[in-house]
């Protein structure tokens, strides 16, 4: 697969990698290599797992100042890295007067109608929608009928916006509507530009829907190359939760206009925007991968064609972690360890609160929190304050980032108090190293602890599961496991058996190898489609 | 059994008659007195047996103590003892004990609630609450309902939000948690900032102000039901600590003393609450506004007569939905109190 030699990274900047083409272009929104976390670790694992594939990375972020220096060293088989920020250039551009192309805007209106009124047969509808998008996308090039300037400054755009406002908007503020629509749609032109200028790749692999997924669907449309989608969480769902809680979205309705059961118009508009991006990506993807069954069903519910979906669970490097079992002491270490970033989604506060009860009943017990604290310093400070306030300064230890190889033999229980998880690697790593797990009932944690199929369940419970934000239940479950050696050893055995049978890295690589072969094979089989031409005369 | 009782009564009567006969012999020798006491003891014992046998079933236990009591009673009250016992038995038979009171069960003491209606039960609220709790409602509608209550004070919506943390739908759990967390974070962030500011300030006036503000923020966390369990205890301690630190610098803060009153009453510390009430009053806090808290303190101290007196003194406020019933209960529970002009006042005067 090595065709063109990449430009070698300079000693001064090992991240300056440019190539003329690549095998797989990874589309990464807000993750590897600039953000640490589970998804980034997985991307790193995949790239290193396929040294024969030449990867390109396209990182999409919000603004440069939101990210620090890269958190991961780039593997040697990353031949290309480009970064794009969709909210980087929000300074007012020069206003260019124009009337606008009525026919092009008419076609755009048809596109919006399709999004607004999805047909009964989603496959047929997507066909039409894709055809229309394919027709309109070239018009977004600079100097064309639907370029960024036409969207921002043309008379047609103004008229269209005013008409849409009068027809659909239930919020009384036109000013807010005007700016919401502009700010919402601008990234589409940025992404269209990114797609136009991207180096050739044999296939594209997006790690989420959203902006990265939309870029993937544009690339698929533009090149005809295969698109893979691997979703760890469900992007649209997470965006939706963020949008529901956001305070920057205005609701200008007065007390008589407000209906408690109807969400504000602008919030709804944003949600529908991301749903549309997600739906486009699902329809464009050749293979749609979820980590576990619940998420796969959710994808189908959100518009993914069922026949293209599949589950590929995370896998871990079993031989490396299995070696750690020999280093474990005979006695169960009275140490509960939360491995993860100190951020609200991990609900570290609940873990600390639970420790108050654990320590009262089992004074030798200790809590270790092993993860970086720099992502949300205010939250980390709160966690320290709570530990101090509960008199747990000596019992709750904030260790910062730790190597799991050194940590695992010293701990008695891997604890996850998270509010949301997908398929947490730390639980699997704990199982492989001989440490049972205690997790909240989120994501696939129940499946990992108790098993999915009948055969899997027969292996036994590899720990316990409790409800979220329930410190007392967490404490009781931890005490039950740590103070009952028979139960603990049974959980350890079940964890080892489960991870060895279902969650190895080899299984995961095997599944992805098949997907990559299929995607790369499609490129060889299918002729490249003719370049998109602009169908509108102007 | 009745035959034996009659026999015992007859023998007892004979013994008692014989002992009385000895008394009329005017012989005070030790032998005669000793014989008299022996016969009287025998008759008392036999009367005790007779009376115990005639006792209604419910008075027969404990049997030994009953016999001892009757023996002593008969022995030290010759003749009158058995007669009084027989009279008491007749009263017990004619006016039996009222057992209705035995059926009462103990309950938890009532808690005062200012708001009887659950959140969302007002304008369109029932629909929202129904959507939230009904798992068969489409997820989007339930999410919309949750968004609708996200701006209501957590003091009233907190319970619903906490229940939703165990909802089967991931989205509902995440959103409920996010709402609770955002509200808590908004206050705790200000606490962290204020405390950091405190470290860099030496001017006593500013320090007093900052301590007061930190105490107020902790009070807000407690009032909004955003902290529970150990964290609630921690927040109470912090609030108390900062309020006292502020008062140590500037004692003339009746508002802060009043805040301490509420805290100590919530924590059940009656002694500290009484002291804070006294301080608040001495520093000029209106007695009228303290009355409900004085009543609460008296209630915690189980001084219900005092609660009644304070309620009589209190102005009736029809704007608080629960007060009509409370006033009716406490003011008219014993009518004669309401018309007594000489009611003693307690607390700060």
PDB file of C-alpha atoms in Angstrom, chain A residues 44-205:
ATOM      1  CA  UNK A  44      -3.981   5.550  18.261  1.00  0.00           C
ATOM      2  CA  UNK A  45      -4.494   1.798  18.761  1.00  0.00           C
ATOM      3  CA  UNK A  46      -6.056   1.365  15.309  1.00  0.00           C
ATOM      4  CA  UNK A  47      -3.327   3.309  13.491  1.00  0.00           C
ATOM      5  CA  UNK A  48      -0.591   1.336  15.232  1.00  0.00           C
ATOM      6  CA  UNK A  49      -2.488  -1.911  14.650  1.00  0.00           C
ATOM      7  CA  UNK A  50      -2.253  -1.499  10.859  1.00  0.00           C
ATOM      8  CA  UNK A  51       1.348  -0.507  10.146  1.00  0.00           C
ATOM      9  CA  UNK A  52       0.926  -1.518   6.499  1.00  0.00           C
ATOM     10  CA  UNK A  53      -1.744   1.141   5.900  1.00  0.00           C
ATOM     11  CA  UNK A  54      -0.737   4.734   5.186  1.00  0.00           C
ATOM     12  CA  UNK A  55      -3.067   6.906   7.218  1.00  0.00           C
ATOM     13  CA  UNK A  56      -3.932  10.539   6.671  1.00  0.00           C
ATOM     14  CA  UNK A  57      -5.465  12.551   9.511  1.00  0.00           C
ATOM     15  CA  UNK A  58      -7.912  15.397   9.073  1.00  0.00           C
ATOM     16  CA  UNK A  59      -8.509  17.066  12.444  1.00  0.00           C
ATOM     17  CA  UNK A  60     -11.543  19.337  12.761  1.00  0.00           C
ATOM     18  CA  UNK A  61     -11.713  21.598  15.789  1.00  0.00           C
ATOM     19  CA  UNK A  62     -13.666  24.636  16.914  1.00  0.00           C
ATOM     20  CA  UNK A  63     -10.938  27.296  17.433  1.00  0.00           C
ATOM     21  CA  UNK A  64      -7.145  26.891  17.681  1.00  0.00           C
ATOM     22  CA  UNK A  65      -7.074  28.336  21.216  1.00  0.00           C
ATOM     23  CA  UNK A  66      -9.378  25.544  22.454  1.00  0.00           C
ATOM     24  CA  UNK A  67      -6.632  22.949  22.003  1.00  0.00           C
ATOM     25  CA  UNK A  68      -3.160  22.769  23.440  1.00  0.00           C
ATOM     26  CA  UNK A  69      -0.211  20.917  22.028  1.00  0.00           C
ATOM     27  CA  UNK A  70      -0.794  17.402  20.645  1.00  0.00           C
ATOM     28  CA  UNK A  71      -1.299  14.737  23.319  1.00  0.00           C
ATOM     29  CA  UNK A  72      -0.113  11.778  21.237  1.00  0.00           C
ATOM     30  CA  UNK A  73       3.011  11.098  19.248  1.00  0.00           C
ATOM     31  CA  UNK A  74       2.116  10.385  15.630  1.00  0.00           C
ATOM     32  CA  UNK A  75       2.778   6.777  14.586  1.00  0.00           C
ATOM     33  CA  UNK A  76       5.163   6.366  11.632  1.00  0.00           C
ATOM     34  CA  UNK A  77       2.399   5.244   9.310  1.00  0.00           C
ATOM     35  CA  UNK A  78       0.614   8.590   9.622  1.00  0.00           C
ATOM     36  CA  UNK A  79       1.760  10.211   6.402  1.00  0.00           C
ATOM     37  CA  UNK A  80      -0.429  13.283   6.404  1.00  0.00           C
ATOM     38  CA  UNK A  81      -1.951  15.593   9.024  1.00  0.00           C
ATOM     39  CA  UNK A  82      -4.122  18.599   8.337  1.00  0.00           C
ATOM     40  CA  UNK A  83      -6.044  20.653  10.894  1.00  0.00           C
ATOM     41  CA  UNK A  84      -9.096  22.828  10.303  1.00  0.00           C
ATOM     42  CA  UNK A  85     -11.022  25.049  12.692  1.00  0.00           C
ATOM     43  CA  UNK A  86     -14.629  25.741  11.806  1.00  0.00           C
ATOM     44  CA  UNK A  87     -15.031  28.754  14.078  1.00  0.00           C
ATOM     45  CA  UNK A  88     -11.580  30.237  13.528  1.00  0.00           C
ATOM     46  CA  UNK A  89     -12.466  32.984  11.081  1.00  0.00           C
ATOM     47  CA  UNK A  90     -15.553  34.674  12.355  1.00  0.00           C
ATOM     48  CA  UNK A  91     -14.270  38.189  11.708  1.00  0.00           C
ATOM     49  CA  UNK A  92     -16.615  40.196   9.443  1.00  0.00           C
ATOM     50  CA  UNK A  93     -15.647  39.602   5.821  1.00  0.00           C
ATOM     51  CA  UNK A  94     -15.831  42.295   3.188  1.00  0.00           C
ATOM     52  CA  UNK A  95     -19.436  42.782   2.083  1.00  0.00           C
ATOM     53  CA  UNK A  96     -20.009  42.185  -1.625  1.00  0.00           C
ATOM     54  CA  UNK A  97     -23.357  43.283  -3.020  1.00  0.00           C
ATOM     55  CA  UNK A  98     -25.108  40.743  -5.244  1.00  0.00           C
ATOM     56  CA  UNK A  99     -28.609  39.884  -6.372  1.00  0.00           C
ATOM     57  CA  UNK A 100     -28.138  36.139  -6.137  1.00  0.00           C
ATOM     58  CA  UNK A 101     -29.198  33.314  -8.415  1.00  0.00           C
ATOM     59  CA  UNK A 102     -32.936  32.665  -7.999  1.00  0.00           C
ATOM     60  CA  UNK A 103     -32.780  29.204  -9.553  1.00  0.00           C
ATOM     61  CA  UNK A 104     -29.923  28.030  -7.310  1.00  0.00           C
ATOM     62  CA  UNK A 105     -31.748  29.307  -4.245  1.00  0.00           C
ATOM     63  CA  UNK A 106     -34.893  27.567  -5.487  1.00  0.00           C
ATOM     64  CA  UNK A 107     -33.002  24.251  -5.570  1.00  0.00           C
ATOM     65  CA  UNK A 108     -31.674  24.948  -2.084  1.00  0.00           C
ATOM     66  CA  UNK A 109     -35.250  25.489  -0.940  1.00  0.00           C
ATOM     67  CA  UNK A 110     -36.121  22.043  -2.332  1.00  0.00           C
ATOM     68  CA  UNK A 111     -33.220  20.561  -0.372  1.00  0.00           C
ATOM     69  CA  UNK A 112     -34.473  22.124   2.847  1.00  0.00           C
ATOM     70  CA  UNK A 113     -37.955  20.810   2.124  1.00  0.00           C
ATOM     71  CA  UNK A 114     -36.527  17.304   1.842  1.00  0.00           C
ATOM     72  CA  UNK A 115     -34.845  17.644   5.232  1.00  0.00           C
ATOM     73  CA  UNK A 116     -38.036  19.025   6.721  1.00  0.00           C
ATOM     74  CA  UNK A 117     -40.375  16.385   5.285  1.00  0.00           C
ATOM     75  CA  UNK A 118     -38.595  13.033   5.150  1.00  0.00           C
ATOM     76  CA  UNK A 119     -40.378  10.570   2.862  1.00  0.00           C
ATOM     77  CA  UNK A 120     -41.796   7.188   3.804  1.00  0.00           C
ATOM     78  CA  UNK A 121     -39.099   5.255   1.928  1.00  0.00           C
ATOM     79  CA  UNK A 122     -35.875   6.539   3.387  1.00  0.00           C
ATOM     80  CA  UNK A 123     -33.691   4.823   0.751  1.00  0.00           C
ATOM     81  CA  UNK A 124     -35.519   6.504  -2.140  1.00  0.00           C
ATOM     82  CA  UNK A 125     -35.580   9.783  -0.366  1.00  0.00           C
ATOM     83  CA  UNK A 126     -31.877   9.620   0.355  1.00  0.00           C
ATOM     84  CA  UNK A 127     -31.224   8.928  -3.278  1.00  0.00           C
ATOM     85  CA  UNK A 128     -33.041  12.082  -4.274  1.00  0.00           C
ATOM     86  CA  UNK A 129     -31.428  14.043  -1.487  1.00  0.00           C
ATOM     87  CA  UNK A 130     -27.940  12.889  -2.425  1.00  0.00           C
ATOM     88  CA  UNK A 131     -28.567  13.729  -6.051  1.00  0.00           C
ATOM     89  CA  UNK A 132     -29.688  17.208  -5.101  1.00  0.00           C
ATOM     90  CA  UNK A 133     -26.749  17.687  -2.753  1.00  0.00           C
ATOM     91  CA  UNK A 134     -24.397  16.505  -5.468  1.00  0.00           C
ATOM     92  CA  UNK A 135     -25.922  19.107  -7.735  1.00  0.00           C
ATOM     93  CA  UNK A 136     -25.625  21.895  -5.174  1.00  0.00           C
ATOM     94  CA  UNK A 137     -22.206  21.156  -3.686  1.00  0.00           C
ATOM     95  CA  UNK A 138     -20.198  22.430  -6.685  1.00  0.00           C
ATOM     96  CA  UNK A 139     -22.225  25.627  -6.497  1.00  0.00           C
ATOM     97  CA  UNK A 140     -20.660  26.295  -3.118  1.00  0.00           C
ATOM     98  CA  UNK A 141     -17.225  26.811  -4.682  1.00  0.00           C
ATOM     99  CA  UNK A 142     -15.910  30.358  -4.565  1.00  0.00           C
ATOM    100  CA  UNK A 143     -17.383  32.422  -7.379  1.00  0.00           C
ATOM    101  CA  UNK A 144     -20.325  30.054  -7.920  1.00  0.00           C
ATOM    102  CA  UNK A 145     -24.041  30.707  -7.412  1.00  0.00           C
ATOM    103  CA  UNK A 146     -24.160  29.435  -3.824  1.00  0.00           C
ATOM    104  CA  UNK A 147     -20.731  30.464  -2.581  1.00  0.00           C
ATOM    105  CA  UNK A 148     -20.224  31.835   0.901  1.00  0.00           C
ATOM    106  CA  UNK A 149     -20.670  35.427  -0.218  1.00  0.00           C
ATOM    107  CA  UNK A 150     -23.964  34.637  -1.907  1.00  0.00           C
ATOM    108  CA  UNK A 151     -25.152  33.003   1.318  1.00  0.00           C
ATOM    109  CA  UNK A 152     -24.028  35.921   3.456  1.00  0.00           C
ATOM    110  CA  UNK A 153     -24.790  38.980   1.342  1.00  0.00           C
ATOM    111  CA  UNK A 154     -27.065  38.299  -1.637  1.00  0.00           C
ATOM    112  CA  UNK A 155     -30.595  39.703  -1.954  1.00  0.00           C
ATOM    113  CA  UNK A 156     -31.842  36.184  -2.709  1.00  0.00           C
ATOM    114  CA  UNK A 157     -30.391  34.904   0.553  1.00  0.00           C
ATOM    115  CA  UNK A 158     -32.049  37.739   2.502  1.00  0.00           C
ATOM    116  CA  UNK A 159     -35.414  37.123   0.853  1.00  0.00           C
ATOM    117  CA  UNK A 160     -35.156  33.399   1.415  1.00  0.00           C
ATOM    118  CA  UNK A 161     -34.266  33.891   5.074  1.00  0.00           C
ATOM    119  CA  UNK A 162     -37.130  36.362   5.625  1.00  0.00           C
ATOM    120  CA  UNK A 163     -39.599  34.023   3.954  1.00  0.00           C
ATOM    121  CA  UNK A 164     -38.443  31.023   6.018  1.00  0.00           C
ATOM    122  CA  UNK A 165     -38.703  33.108   9.177  1.00  0.00           C
ATOM    123  CA  UNK A 166     -42.273  34.118   8.409  1.00  0.00           C
ATOM    124  CA  UNK A 167     -43.288  30.570   7.542  1.00  0.00           C
ATOM    125  CA  UNK A 168     -41.657  28.524  10.277  1.00  0.00           C
ATOM    126  CA  UNK A 169     -40.083  30.512  13.103  1.00  0.00           C
ATOM    127  CA  UNK A 170     -42.064  30.519  16.358  1.00  0.00           C
ATOM    128  CA  UNK A 171     -39.600  32.830  18.090  1.00  0.00           C
ATOM    129  CA  UNK A 172     -40.472  36.504  17.763  1.00  0.00           C
ATOM    130  CA  UNK A 173     -36.907  37.757  17.199  1.00  0.00           C
ATOM    131  CA  UNK A 174     -35.912  38.001  13.523  1.00  0.00           C
ATOM    132  CA  UNK A 175     -32.491  39.336  14.532  1.00  0.00           C
ATOM    133  CA  UNK A 176     -31.756  36.179  16.512  1.00  0.00           C
ATOM    134  CA  UNK A 177     -33.120  34.016  13.699  1.00  0.00           C
ATOM    135  CA  UNK A 178     -30.951  35.787  11.133  1.00  0.00           C
ATOM    136  CA  UNK A 179     -27.731  35.332  13.114  1.00  0.00           C
ATOM    137  CA  UNK A 180     -28.575  31.785  14.227  1.00  0.00           C
ATOM    138  CA  UNK A 181     -29.034  30.635  10.618  1.00  0.00           C
ATOM    139  CA  UNK A 182     -25.826  32.361   9.486  1.00  0.00           C
ATOM    140  CA  UNK A 183     -23.637  31.033  12.298  1.00  0.00           C
ATOM    141  CA  UNK A 184     -25.136  27.548  11.998  1.00  0.00           C
ATOM    142  CA  UNK A 185     -24.560  27.182   8.251  1.00  0.00           C
ATOM    143  CA  UNK A 186     -21.148  28.833   7.858  1.00  0.00           C
ATOM    144  CA  UNK A 187     -19.171  25.657   8.740  1.00  0.00           C
ATOM    145  CA  UNK A 188     -20.772  23.964   5.725  1.00  0.00           C
ATOM    146  CA  UNK A 189     -18.787  26.242   3.388  1.00  0.00           C
ATOM    147  CA  UNK A 190     -15.633  25.661   5.439  1.00  0.00           C
ATOM    148  CA  UNK A 191     -16.104  21.897   5.202  1.00  0.00           C
ATOM    149  CA  UNK A 192     -16.900  22.061   1.487  1.00  0.00           C
ATOM    150  CA  UNK A 193     -13.604  23.906   1.023  1.00  0.00           C
ATOM    151  CA  UNK A 194     -11.769  21.245   3.095  1.00  0.00           C
ATOM    152  CA  UNK A 195     -13.306  18.495   0.953  1.00  0.00           C
ATOM    153  CA  UNK A 196     -12.308  20.238  -2.268  1.00  0.00           C
ATOM    154  CA  UNK A 197      -8.701  20.645  -1.209  1.00  0.00           C
ATOM    155  CA  UNK A 198      -8.190  17.270   0.444  1.00  0.00           C
ATOM    156  CA  UNK A 199      -5.453  14.975  -0.823  1.00  0.00           C
ATOM    157  CA  UNK A 200      -6.686  11.834  -2.610  1.00  0.00           C
ATOM    158  CA  UNK A 201      -7.398   8.878  -0.332  1.00  0.00           C
ATOM    159  CA  UNK A 202      -8.494   5.346  -1.174  1.00  0.00           C
ATOM    160  CA  UNK A 203     -11.190   5.450   1.481  1.00  0.00           C
ATOM    161  CA  UNK A 204     -12.408   7.630   4.285  1.00  0.00           C
ATOM    162  CA  UNK A 205     -12.988   6.675   7.900  1.00  0.00           C
TER     163      UNK A 205
END
